[in-house]
Coordinates of C-alpha atoms in Angstrom, one line a residue:
M27 CA 80.6 29.9 130.1
K28 CA 76.8 29.7 129.6
C29 CA 77.1 33.1 127.3
N30 CA 79.7 31.2 125.3
L31 CA 77.9 28.1 124.9
R32 CA 74.6 30.3 123.9
L33 CA 76.7 32.0 121.3
G34 CA 78.1 28.8 119.8
L35 CA 74.7 27.4 119.5
I36 CA 73.5 30.5 117.5
V37 CA 76.6 30.2 115.0
L38 CA 76.0 26.6 114.6
L39 CA 72.2 27.2 113.8
Q40 CA 73.1 29.8 111.1
L41 CA 76.0 27.6 109.6
C42 CA 73.2 24.7 109.0
L43 CA 70.8 27.0 107.3
L44 CA 73.8 28.1 105.2
S45 CA 74.5 24.5 104.5
F46 CA 70.8 23.9 103.7
S47 CA 71.0 26.9 101.2
S48 CA 74.0 25.6 99.3
W49 CA 72.8 22.2 99.2
G50 CA 69.3 23.3 97.3
I51 CA 67.5 22.3 100.4
T52 CA 64.6 24.9 101.1
P53 CA 63.9 25.6 104.5
Q54 CA 60.2 24.5 105.6
L55 CA 59.5 28.4 106.4
K56 CA 60.0 29.1 102.7
E57 CA 57.6 26.8 101.6
K58 CA 54.7 27.7 103.7
S59 CA 55.2 31.3 102.5
K60 CA 54.8 30.1 99.1
A61 CA 51.6 28.0 100.4
K62 CA 50.1 31.1 101.7
K63 CA 50.1 33.2 98.1
P64 CA 46.5 33.4 97.0
L65 CA 45.4 31.2 94.1
I66 CA 43.4 33.0 91.3
V67 CA 41.2 30.8 88.9
F68 CA 40.4 32.4 86.0
V69 CA 37.4 30.4 83.9
A70 CA 37.0 31.7 80.3
G71 CA 34.4 30.7 77.8
D72 CA 33.0 33.3 75.6
H73 CA 32.5 33.4 71.8
E74 CA 33.1 37.0 71.2
Y75 CA 35.5 38.7 73.3
S76 CA 38.6 37.1 73.7
G77 CA 38.6 36.3 77.5
E78 CA 40.6 33.1 76.9
S79 CA 43.4 35.5 75.3
T80 CA 43.3 38.7 77.8
L81 CA 42.7 36.6 81.0
P82 CA 46.1 34.6 80.6
L83 CA 47.9 38.0 79.9
L84 CA 46.4 39.4 83.0
A85 CA 47.1 36.3 85.1
E86 CA 50.7 36.3 84.1
I87 CA 51.1 40.1 85.2
L88 CA 49.6 39.2 88.7
E89 CA 52.3 36.6 89.1
K90 CA 55.0 38.5 87.9
N91 CA 54.2 42.0 89.7
Y92 CA 52.1 40.9 92.5
G93 CA 53.1 37.6 93.5
F94 CA 49.8 35.8 93.0
R95 CA 49.3 32.1 91.9
T96 CA 47.0 31.8 88.8
K97 CA 45.3 29.3 86.8
V98 CA 43.6 29.8 83.8
L99 CA 40.8 27.4 82.5
K100 CA 39.5 27.5 79.1
S101 CA 36.6 26.0 77.0
F102 CA 37.9 23.2 74.9
P103 CA 39.1 22.8 72.1
D104 CA 38.2 26.6 71.5
Q105 CA 36.1 29.5 72.9
N106 CA 33.3 28.1 70.5
A107 CA 32.9 24.7 72.5
E108 CA 30.3 25.3 74.9
K109 CA 30.2 22.1 76.5
N110 CA 33.4 21.4 78.2
I111 CA 35.8 23.6 80.3
P112 CA 38.6 21.2 81.6
G113 CA 40.0 21.5 85.1
L114 CA 37.3 23.1 87.4
E115 CA 38.2 20.6 89.9
V116 CA 41.1 23.3 90.8
L117 CA 38.2 25.7 91.9
A118 CA 38.2 23.7 95.1
E119 CA 41.5 25.3 95.9
A120 CA 41.0 28.7 94.6
D121 CA 40.8 31.8 97.1
L122 CA 39.2 33.9 94.0
A123 CA 37.6 32.9 91.0
V124 CA 37.2 35.3 88.1
F125 CA 34.4 34.3 85.3
F126 CA 34.3 35.7 81.8
L127 CA 31.4 33.1 80.2
R128 CA 29.0 33.5 77.7
W129 CA 26.1 30.9 76.9
R130 CA 27.7 27.6 78.0
L131 CA 26.0 24.4 78.1
L132 CA 28.5 22.5 80.5
P133 CA 27.5 19.2 82.1
A134 CA 25.9 18.8 85.3
D135 CA 29.2 17.6 87.0
Q136 CA 31.0 20.7 85.6
V137 CA 28.1 23.1 86.7
A138 CA 28.3 21.6 90.3
M139 CA 32.0 22.3 90.8
I140 CA 31.3 26.1 89.8
D141 CA 28.2 25.9 92.1
A142 CA 30.3 24.5 95.1
Y143 CA 32.8 27.4 94.9
V144 CA 30.2 30.0 94.7
K145 CA 28.2 28.5 97.8
S146 CA 31.5 28.2 99.8
G147 CA 31.4 32.1 100.5
K148 CA 34.5 32.8 98.6
P149 CA 35.0 36.0 96.4
V150 CA 34.0 35.8 92.7
M151 CA 34.6 38.6 89.8
G152 CA 32.9 38.8 86.8
F153 CA 33.1 40.5 83.3
R154 CA 30.5 41.4 80.8
T155 CA 28.9 38.4 79.3
T156 CA 28.9 36.6 82.4
T157 CA 25.5 38.0 82.7
H158 CA 24.3 35.4 80.4
S159 CA 27.0 32.7 81.1
F160 CA 24.5 29.8 80.5
N161 CA 21.8 28.9 78.0
Y162 CA 20.2 25.7 78.6
P163 CA 17.0 24.9 76.7
K164 CA 13.5 25.0 78.3
G165 CA 12.9 22.1 80.5
D166 CA 16.7 21.3 80.8
P167 CA 17.6 20.0 84.3
L168 CA 19.9 23.0 84.6
E169 CA 17.7 25.5 83.0
S170 CA 17.7 27.4 86.4
Y171 CA 21.4 28.2 85.8
N172 CA 20.8 30.4 83.0
A173 CA 19.7 33.2 85.8
W174 CA 23.1 32.2 87.8
A175 CA 24.4 35.9 87.5
E176 CA 21.6 37.0 89.2
S177 CA 22.4 35.1 92.7
T178 CA 26.1 35.2 92.2
F179 CA 26.8 38.6 91.1
G180 CA 23.9 40.8 91.5
A181 CA 23.8 41.1 87.7
P182 CA 20.7 40.7 85.3
P183 CA 19.4 36.9 85.2
G184 CA 20.4 36.4 81.5
W185 CA 20.0 38.0 78.4
G186 CA 16.8 40.0 77.4
G187 CA 13.4 38.6 79.0
K188 CA 11.9 40.5 82.0
S189 CA 15.3 41.9 83.0
K190 CA 15.4 43.8 79.5
H191 CA 19.3 43.2 79.7
T192 CA 20.3 44.3 76.3
H193 CA 23.2 46.7 74.9
Y194 CA 23.2 50.0 72.6
G195 CA 24.7 48.7 69.5
H196 CA 28.1 47.3 68.1
N197 CA 28.9 50.9 66.8
A198 CA 28.7 52.2 70.0
S199 CA 31.3 52.6 72.9
T200 CA 31.3 53.8 76.4
D201 CA 32.5 57.1 78.3
A202 CA 33.2 55.8 82.0
S203 CA 33.0 57.9 84.8
V204 CA 33.7 57.2 88.8
I205 CA 30.9 58.0 90.7
P206 CA 31.5 60.7 93.1
S207 CA 30.3 59.2 96.4
A208 CA 32.5 56.0 95.7
R209 CA 35.8 57.6 95.1
K210 CA 37.4 56.9 98.4
H211 CA 36.6 53.0 97.8
P212 CA 39.9 51.1 97.6
I213 CA 39.2 49.6 94.2
L214 CA 39.2 53.3 92.8
T215 CA 42.8 54.0 94.1
G216 CA 44.5 55.8 91.5
V217 CA 41.9 55.2 88.9
A218 CA 41.1 58.3 86.5
P219 CA 37.8 59.8 87.2
S220 CA 36.9 59.3 83.6
F221 CA 38.1 57.6 80.7
H222 CA 36.8 55.8 77.4
V223 CA 36.3 52.3 76.5
R224 CA 35.4 50.2 73.4
S225 CA 32.7 48.1 75.2
W226 CA 29.4 49.2 74.0
L227 CA 27.2 49.9 76.9
Y228 CA 25.2 47.0 78.5
R229 CA 21.5 48.1 79.8
V230 CA 21.2 46.6 83.4
L231 CA 18.4 49.3 85.0
P232 CA 16.2 49.8 86.3
D233 CA 16.5 46.3 88.6
Y234 CA 20.0 45.8 88.6
P235 CA 23.0 45.6 90.2
S236 CA 20.7 44.0 93.2
K237 CA 19.5 45.5 96.3
G238 CA 22.7 46.2 98.4
A239 CA 25.2 46.8 95.9
E240 CA 27.7 49.4 95.7
W241 CA 27.9 51.3 92.5
L242 CA 31.4 52.5 91.5
M243 CA 31.3 53.6 88.1
M244 CA 28.6 54.8 85.7
G245 CA 28.8 54.5 81.8
K246 CA 27.4 56.6 79.1
A247 CA 26.8 55.5 75.7
V248 CA 28.5 57.1 72.8
N249 CA 27.1 56.9 69.5
P250 CA 24.1 54.4 70.6
D251 CA 21.7 52.7 68.1
K252 CA 18.8 53.8 70.4
T253 CA 17.7 56.3 73.1
A254 CA 20.4 55.3 76.1
E255 CA 20.2 55.9 79.7
D256 CA 23.4 56.1 81.7
Q257 CA 24.1 53.0 83.2
P258 CA 26.3 51.3 86.4
I259 CA 29.0 49.4 84.9
A260 CA 31.1 48.5 87.6
W261 CA 30.1 47.4 91.2
T262 CA 30.6 45.4 94.4
W263 CA 28.3 43.3 96.2
V264 CA 28.0 40.7 99.0
N265 CA 26.1 37.7 97.2
P266 CA 23.7 35.3 99.3
Y267 CA 26.6 33.1 100.1
K268 CA 28.4 36.0 102.0
G269 CA 31.1 36.1 99.2
R270 CA 32.4 39.3 98.0
V271 CA 31.6 40.3 94.4
F272 CA 33.2 42.7 92.0
F273 CA 31.3 42.8 88.7
T274 CA 31.9 45.0 85.7
T275 CA 30.0 45.0 82.2
M276 CA 33.1 46.3 80.4
G277 CA 35.5 43.7 79.0
H278 CA 35.7 44.3 75.3
P279 CA 39.3 43.0 74.6
E280 CA 40.4 46.6 73.5
D281 CA 39.3 47.7 77.4
F282 CA 42.0 45.8 78.7
S283 CA 44.7 48.0 76.8
V284 CA 43.1 51.1 78.6
E285 CA 45.3 51.9 81.8
P286 CA 42.5 52.9 84.2
F287 CA 40.7 49.8 83.2
Q288 CA 43.8 47.8 84.0
R289 CA 44.1 49.5 87.3
L290 CA 40.6 49.0 88.4
I291 CA 40.8 45.3 87.8
V292 CA 44.1 45.0 89.4
N293 CA 42.6 46.8 92.5
A294 CA 39.6 44.9 92.6
I295 CA 41.6 41.7 92.6
H296 CA 43.6 42.7 95.6
W297 CA 40.3 43.9 97.4
E298 CA 38.3 40.8 96.9
L299 CA 41.3 38.8 98.4
G300 CA 41.3 40.9 101.3
K301 CA 44.7 42.5 100.4
K302 CA 46.0 45.9 100.6
V303 CA 45.3 47.6 97.3
P304 CA 48.8 49.0 96.0
K305 CA 49.3 52.7 96.0
N306 CA 52.0 52.7 93.7
W307 CA 51.3 51.8 89.9
A308 CA 54.2 50.8 87.5
G309 CA 52.5 51.9 84.8
K310 CA 50.3 50.6 81.5
L311 CA 50.4 47.0 81.4
D312 CA 51.1 45.1 78.1
I313 CA 47.9 43.7 77.0
N314 CA 46.8 44.2 73.8
V315 CA 44.5 41.9 71.9
P316 CA 42.1 42.9 69.0
Y317 CA 38.3 42.3 69.0
R318 CA 37.7 39.2 66.7
G319 CA 33.8 39.5 66.8
M320 CA 31.9 36.0 66.6
K321 CA 33.9 33.3 64.9

């Protein structure tokens, strides 16, 4: 009798679940599963490299192929608007923040939201001109944020100056290669040992990346406008706030159409979120954005 009763209860429970489904009622378990999907917030605001176009395409692929939630924030009304990136409040909910900025002059309240995220110790990713995200004039209360990349990413603190951070000319490009000692790093899973990108090489040596960074890739300038030394172009780090860091000085829009670069970035996003890096790769991603230059 007890066995029959137990069996009857199980059947009744299964019927209830089927009824919920047919009535369009989503079980709480599914809601909880959805809520656990990591949220990646992309913050774009650069004059030159079309981050506001490449990052949304990357975000769409991350949602479709890998099940992440994403939010893309952009300078308003366009990439040349240096004083406003609406929606930064969502950083408080983010599990990973990805920055592609260049010489912004954001108001104090918006900088405070970025600052709060970084100081929370959550992971951060940065592309190219994020080395010089801010450009406040001398004496401005926010002037110290001109060096924000140093404490956040272990990158040079702004453009030029004592760091001598510069590049090797707009007619140059870069041969990228994996550093042999880093070959087993999860971020480099399936990444070709060498490939070519359109980004002209950024100079970060001799003082950067910051002490403690793990260099993943080196770049060699092709057709440089001055004598060029090979430079680290991708690295990981743990910043002073205990946040995982991935930074790359690559990021020209044409780089995003290069398959090994695509895989590098997808891998890095998984690694930063503490997710297992995918061993299987579906193939080249459809990201094709032309270089527009400064407009």
